[in-house]
C-alpha atoms as one frame of an Amber mdcrd trajectory, in Angstrom:
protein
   7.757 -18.467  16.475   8.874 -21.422  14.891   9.720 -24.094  17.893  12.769
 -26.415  16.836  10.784 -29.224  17.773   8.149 -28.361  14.673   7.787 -29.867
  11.465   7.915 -27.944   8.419   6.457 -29.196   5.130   7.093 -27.875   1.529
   5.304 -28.880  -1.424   7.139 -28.201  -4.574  11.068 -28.569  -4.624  11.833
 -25.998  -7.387  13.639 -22.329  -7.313  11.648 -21.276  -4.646  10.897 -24.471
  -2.147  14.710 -25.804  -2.625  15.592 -22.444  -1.568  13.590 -22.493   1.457
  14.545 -26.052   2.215  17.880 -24.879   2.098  17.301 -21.486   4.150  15.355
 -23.801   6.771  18.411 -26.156   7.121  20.838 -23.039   8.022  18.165 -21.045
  10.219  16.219 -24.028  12.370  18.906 -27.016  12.234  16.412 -29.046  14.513
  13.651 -28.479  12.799  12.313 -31.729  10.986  11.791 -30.867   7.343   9.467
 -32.651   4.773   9.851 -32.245   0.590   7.134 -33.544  -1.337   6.948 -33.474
  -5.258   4.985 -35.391  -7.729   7.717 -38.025  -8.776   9.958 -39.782  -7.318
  12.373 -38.761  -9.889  12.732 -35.273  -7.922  14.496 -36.608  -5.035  17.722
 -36.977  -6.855  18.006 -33.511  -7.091  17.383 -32.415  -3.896  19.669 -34.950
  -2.300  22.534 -33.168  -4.544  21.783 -29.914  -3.249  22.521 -31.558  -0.129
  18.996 -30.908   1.312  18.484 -33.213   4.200  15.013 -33.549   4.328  11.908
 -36.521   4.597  10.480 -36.711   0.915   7.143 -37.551  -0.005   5.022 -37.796
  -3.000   2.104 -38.744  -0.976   0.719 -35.211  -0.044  -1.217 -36.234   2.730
   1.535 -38.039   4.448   3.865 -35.457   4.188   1.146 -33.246   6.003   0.321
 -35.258   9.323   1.500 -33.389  12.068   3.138 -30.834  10.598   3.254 -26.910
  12.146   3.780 -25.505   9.094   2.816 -26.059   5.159   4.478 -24.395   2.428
   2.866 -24.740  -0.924   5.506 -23.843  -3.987   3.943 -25.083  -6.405   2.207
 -23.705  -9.549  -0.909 -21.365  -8.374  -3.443 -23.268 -10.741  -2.351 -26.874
  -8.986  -2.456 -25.458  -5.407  -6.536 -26.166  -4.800  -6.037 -30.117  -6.089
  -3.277 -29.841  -3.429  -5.050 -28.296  -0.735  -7.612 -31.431  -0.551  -5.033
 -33.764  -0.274  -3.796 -31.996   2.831  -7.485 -31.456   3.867  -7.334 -35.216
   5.053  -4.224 -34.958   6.994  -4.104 -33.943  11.087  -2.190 -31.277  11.635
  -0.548 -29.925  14.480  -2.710 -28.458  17.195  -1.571 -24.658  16.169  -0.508
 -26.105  12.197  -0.279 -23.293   9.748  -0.512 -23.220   5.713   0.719 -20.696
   3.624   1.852 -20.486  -0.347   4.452 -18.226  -2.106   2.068 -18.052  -5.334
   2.277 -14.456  -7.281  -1.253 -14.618  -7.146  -3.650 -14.257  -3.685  -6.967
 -13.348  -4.669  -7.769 -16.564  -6.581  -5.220 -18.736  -4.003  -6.986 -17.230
  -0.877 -10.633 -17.740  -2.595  -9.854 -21.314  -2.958  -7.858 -22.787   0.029
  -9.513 -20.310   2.847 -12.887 -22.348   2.748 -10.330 -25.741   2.574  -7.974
 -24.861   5.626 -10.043 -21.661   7.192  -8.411 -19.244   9.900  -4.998 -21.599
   9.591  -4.575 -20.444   5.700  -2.229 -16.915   5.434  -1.593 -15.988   2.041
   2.795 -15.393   1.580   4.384 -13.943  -1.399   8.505 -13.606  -1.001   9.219
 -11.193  -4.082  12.344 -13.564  -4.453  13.433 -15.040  -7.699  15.007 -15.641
 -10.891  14.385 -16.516 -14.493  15.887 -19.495 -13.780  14.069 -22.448 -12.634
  14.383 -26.128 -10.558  15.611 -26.766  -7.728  19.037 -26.692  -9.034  19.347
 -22.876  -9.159  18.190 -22.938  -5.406  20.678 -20.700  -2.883  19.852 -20.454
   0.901  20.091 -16.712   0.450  17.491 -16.445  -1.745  15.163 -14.583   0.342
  17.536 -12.283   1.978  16.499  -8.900   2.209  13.832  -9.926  -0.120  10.281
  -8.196   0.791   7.351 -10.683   1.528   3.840  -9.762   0.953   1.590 -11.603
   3.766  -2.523 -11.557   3.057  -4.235 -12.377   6.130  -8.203 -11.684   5.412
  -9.201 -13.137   9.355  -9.747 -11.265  12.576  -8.984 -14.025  14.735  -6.054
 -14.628  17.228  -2.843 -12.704  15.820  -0.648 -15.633  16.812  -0.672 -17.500
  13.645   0.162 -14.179  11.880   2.651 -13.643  14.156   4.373 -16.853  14.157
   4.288 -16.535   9.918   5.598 -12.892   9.975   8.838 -14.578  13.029   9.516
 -17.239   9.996   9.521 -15.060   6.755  11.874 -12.767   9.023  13.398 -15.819
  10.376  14.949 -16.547   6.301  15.684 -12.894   5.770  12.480 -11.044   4.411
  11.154  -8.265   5.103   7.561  -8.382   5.514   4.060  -5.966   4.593   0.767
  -6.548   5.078  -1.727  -5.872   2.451  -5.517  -7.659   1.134  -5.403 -10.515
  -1.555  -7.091  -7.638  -3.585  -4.375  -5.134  -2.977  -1.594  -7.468  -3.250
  -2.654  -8.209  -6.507  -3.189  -4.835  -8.231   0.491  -4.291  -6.878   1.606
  -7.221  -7.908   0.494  -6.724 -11.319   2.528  -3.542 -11.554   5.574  -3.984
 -10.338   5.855  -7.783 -11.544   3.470  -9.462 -14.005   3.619  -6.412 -16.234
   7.560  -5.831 -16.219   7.651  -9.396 -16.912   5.177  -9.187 -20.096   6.504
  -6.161 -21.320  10.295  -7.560 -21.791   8.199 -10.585 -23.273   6.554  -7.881
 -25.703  10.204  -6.573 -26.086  11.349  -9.537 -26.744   9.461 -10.533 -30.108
   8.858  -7.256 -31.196  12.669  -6.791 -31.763  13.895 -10.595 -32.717  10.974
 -12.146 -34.174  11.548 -10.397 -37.854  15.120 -10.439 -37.345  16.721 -13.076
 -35.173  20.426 -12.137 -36.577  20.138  -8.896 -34.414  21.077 -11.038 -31.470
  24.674 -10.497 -32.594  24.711  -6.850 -31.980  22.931  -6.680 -28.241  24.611
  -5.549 -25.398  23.847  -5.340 -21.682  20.829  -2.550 -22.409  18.786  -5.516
 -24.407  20.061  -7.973 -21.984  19.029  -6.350 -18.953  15.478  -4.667 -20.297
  14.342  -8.563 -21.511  16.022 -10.777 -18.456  12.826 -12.176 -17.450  11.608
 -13.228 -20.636  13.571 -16.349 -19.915  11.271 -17.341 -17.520   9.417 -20.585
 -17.783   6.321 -20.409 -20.427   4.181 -22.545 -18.877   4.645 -21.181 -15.007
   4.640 -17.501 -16.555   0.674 -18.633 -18.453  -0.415 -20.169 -15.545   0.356
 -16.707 -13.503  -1.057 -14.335 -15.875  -4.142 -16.360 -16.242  -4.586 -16.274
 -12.790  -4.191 -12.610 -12.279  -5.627 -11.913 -15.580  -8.323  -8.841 -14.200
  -5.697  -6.984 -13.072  -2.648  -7.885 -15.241  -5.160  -6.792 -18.164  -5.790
  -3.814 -16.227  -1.890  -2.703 -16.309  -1.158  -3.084 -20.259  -4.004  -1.369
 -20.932  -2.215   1.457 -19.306   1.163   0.471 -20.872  -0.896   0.427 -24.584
  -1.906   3.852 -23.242   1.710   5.226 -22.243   2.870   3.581 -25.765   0.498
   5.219 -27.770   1.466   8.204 -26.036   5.025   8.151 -27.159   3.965   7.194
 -30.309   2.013  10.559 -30.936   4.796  12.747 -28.993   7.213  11.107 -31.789
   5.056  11.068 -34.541   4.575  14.713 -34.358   7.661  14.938 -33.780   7.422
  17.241 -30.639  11.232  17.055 -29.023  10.664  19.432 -25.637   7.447  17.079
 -25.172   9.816  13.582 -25.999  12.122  15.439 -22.904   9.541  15.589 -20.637
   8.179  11.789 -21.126  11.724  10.809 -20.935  12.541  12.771 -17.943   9.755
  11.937 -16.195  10.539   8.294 -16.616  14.026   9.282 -15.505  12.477  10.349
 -12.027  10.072   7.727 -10.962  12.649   5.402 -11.651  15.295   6.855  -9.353
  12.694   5.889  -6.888  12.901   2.563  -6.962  15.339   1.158  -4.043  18.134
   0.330  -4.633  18.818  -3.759  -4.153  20.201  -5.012  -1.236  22.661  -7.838
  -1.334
């Protein structure tokens, strides 16, 4: 468990570290927290999100000592990062995780860095906004969190990182890097593509329709606001599998492309319907 006398470092001050900076300050009051970020231009904005914490944009520094690492930034900068941190001491029992939406390429490149202390996180929290100005302390609250520990050493460390991701209000599963990230591309990378694909296909030839949508088009392409260059450095990164999953969606779309090109109207029922059920699967969110 986290002790109040530990420090806590986050690297990256955006949606999702600002949001655990903030969770952190409500949850472990006496913990001491550390920001870093690149410039010193970012501490302006965390100071008016009222986020009392040490900043940093010396990422060794902000790592002596410290019980716990969070790295929030961009998957692709994360092993740069990592041997930064490589030179700092640690606490005795020091622990470093990430919240990238990618593990198998994150866990491949900071496990031989940081070794049994490295646990792969990934709190399915967010929104298509970005910075740490859209940051909320509730971000993670009844949010799932995907931990990836590959090691068979002491379960302490996973324990103490399962007590803290519970600690801001997840809800945590255990899976491989490798199974995280076929899921992953399913129920996230693809969704996210596909209202990209949405997106163009229906404004690209005809901007002006943008007058006419309502909540359906609104609600189907959300996402697609999402930042390009965070959004290309995540689907590079998961490419395998992300390719993987529109392949099947070119498969399902070519399917409803024959069904109407027929057209075949019982068989258009059926694909609908059967949509219809798998989606009334899907929990419902929690607030």
């Amino acid at each position: 468990m986290i002790a109040e006398t530990s420090t806590i470092a986050i690297y990256g001050p955006g949606l999702l570290g600002g949001s655990l900076a903030l969770a952190i300050q409500d949850r472990f009051p006496q913990v001491r927290l550390r920001l870093w970020a690149r410039r010193e231009a970012a501490e302006a904005g965390i100071r008016q999100r009222g986020i009392q914490a040490a900043f940093f944009t010396d990422a060794t520094a902000a790592a002596q000592g410290a019980s716990l690492i969070i790295l929030c930034t961009p998957v692709e900068t994360m092993p740069a990062l990592a041997a930064q941190i490589a030179h700092a001491e640690l606490a005795p029992d020091g622990l470093v995780t990430d919240v990238g939406s990618v593990k198998g390429s994150v866990v491949r490149a900071l496990e031989p860095v940081f070794g049994s202390r490295f646990i792969g996180s990934h709190p399915m929290a967010g929104s298509e906004k970005t910075g740490v100005e859209a940051a909320r302390a509730d971000l993670f609250q009844n949010a799932v969190c995907l931990i990836t520990p590959t090691t068979t050493g002491e379960p302490a460390p996973l324990e103490t990182l399962r007590a803290f991701w519970q600690a801001v209000g997840c809800r945590v599963l255990e899976m491989t890097p490798e199974e995280h990230d076929d899921k992953v591309a399913r129920i996230s990378h693809l969704p996210h593509m596909m209202a990209v694909v949405t997106t163009l296909a229906a404004l690209r030839t005809d901007p002006g329709a943008v007058a006419c949508v309502a909540n359906g088009f609104r609600d189907t392409t959300r996402v697609a606001g999402g930042d390009p260059g965070l959004w290309t450095g995540i689907a590079l990164e998961n490419r395998a599998a992300l390719l993987t999953q529109l392949q099947a969606a070119s498969a399902t779309l070519t399917e409803l492309l024959e069904i109407l090109g027929k057209p075949d109207e019982e068989e258009l029922r059926r694909f609908l319907a059967e949509a219809q059920r798998l989606r009334q699967t899907v929990p419902a969110a929690v607030s």
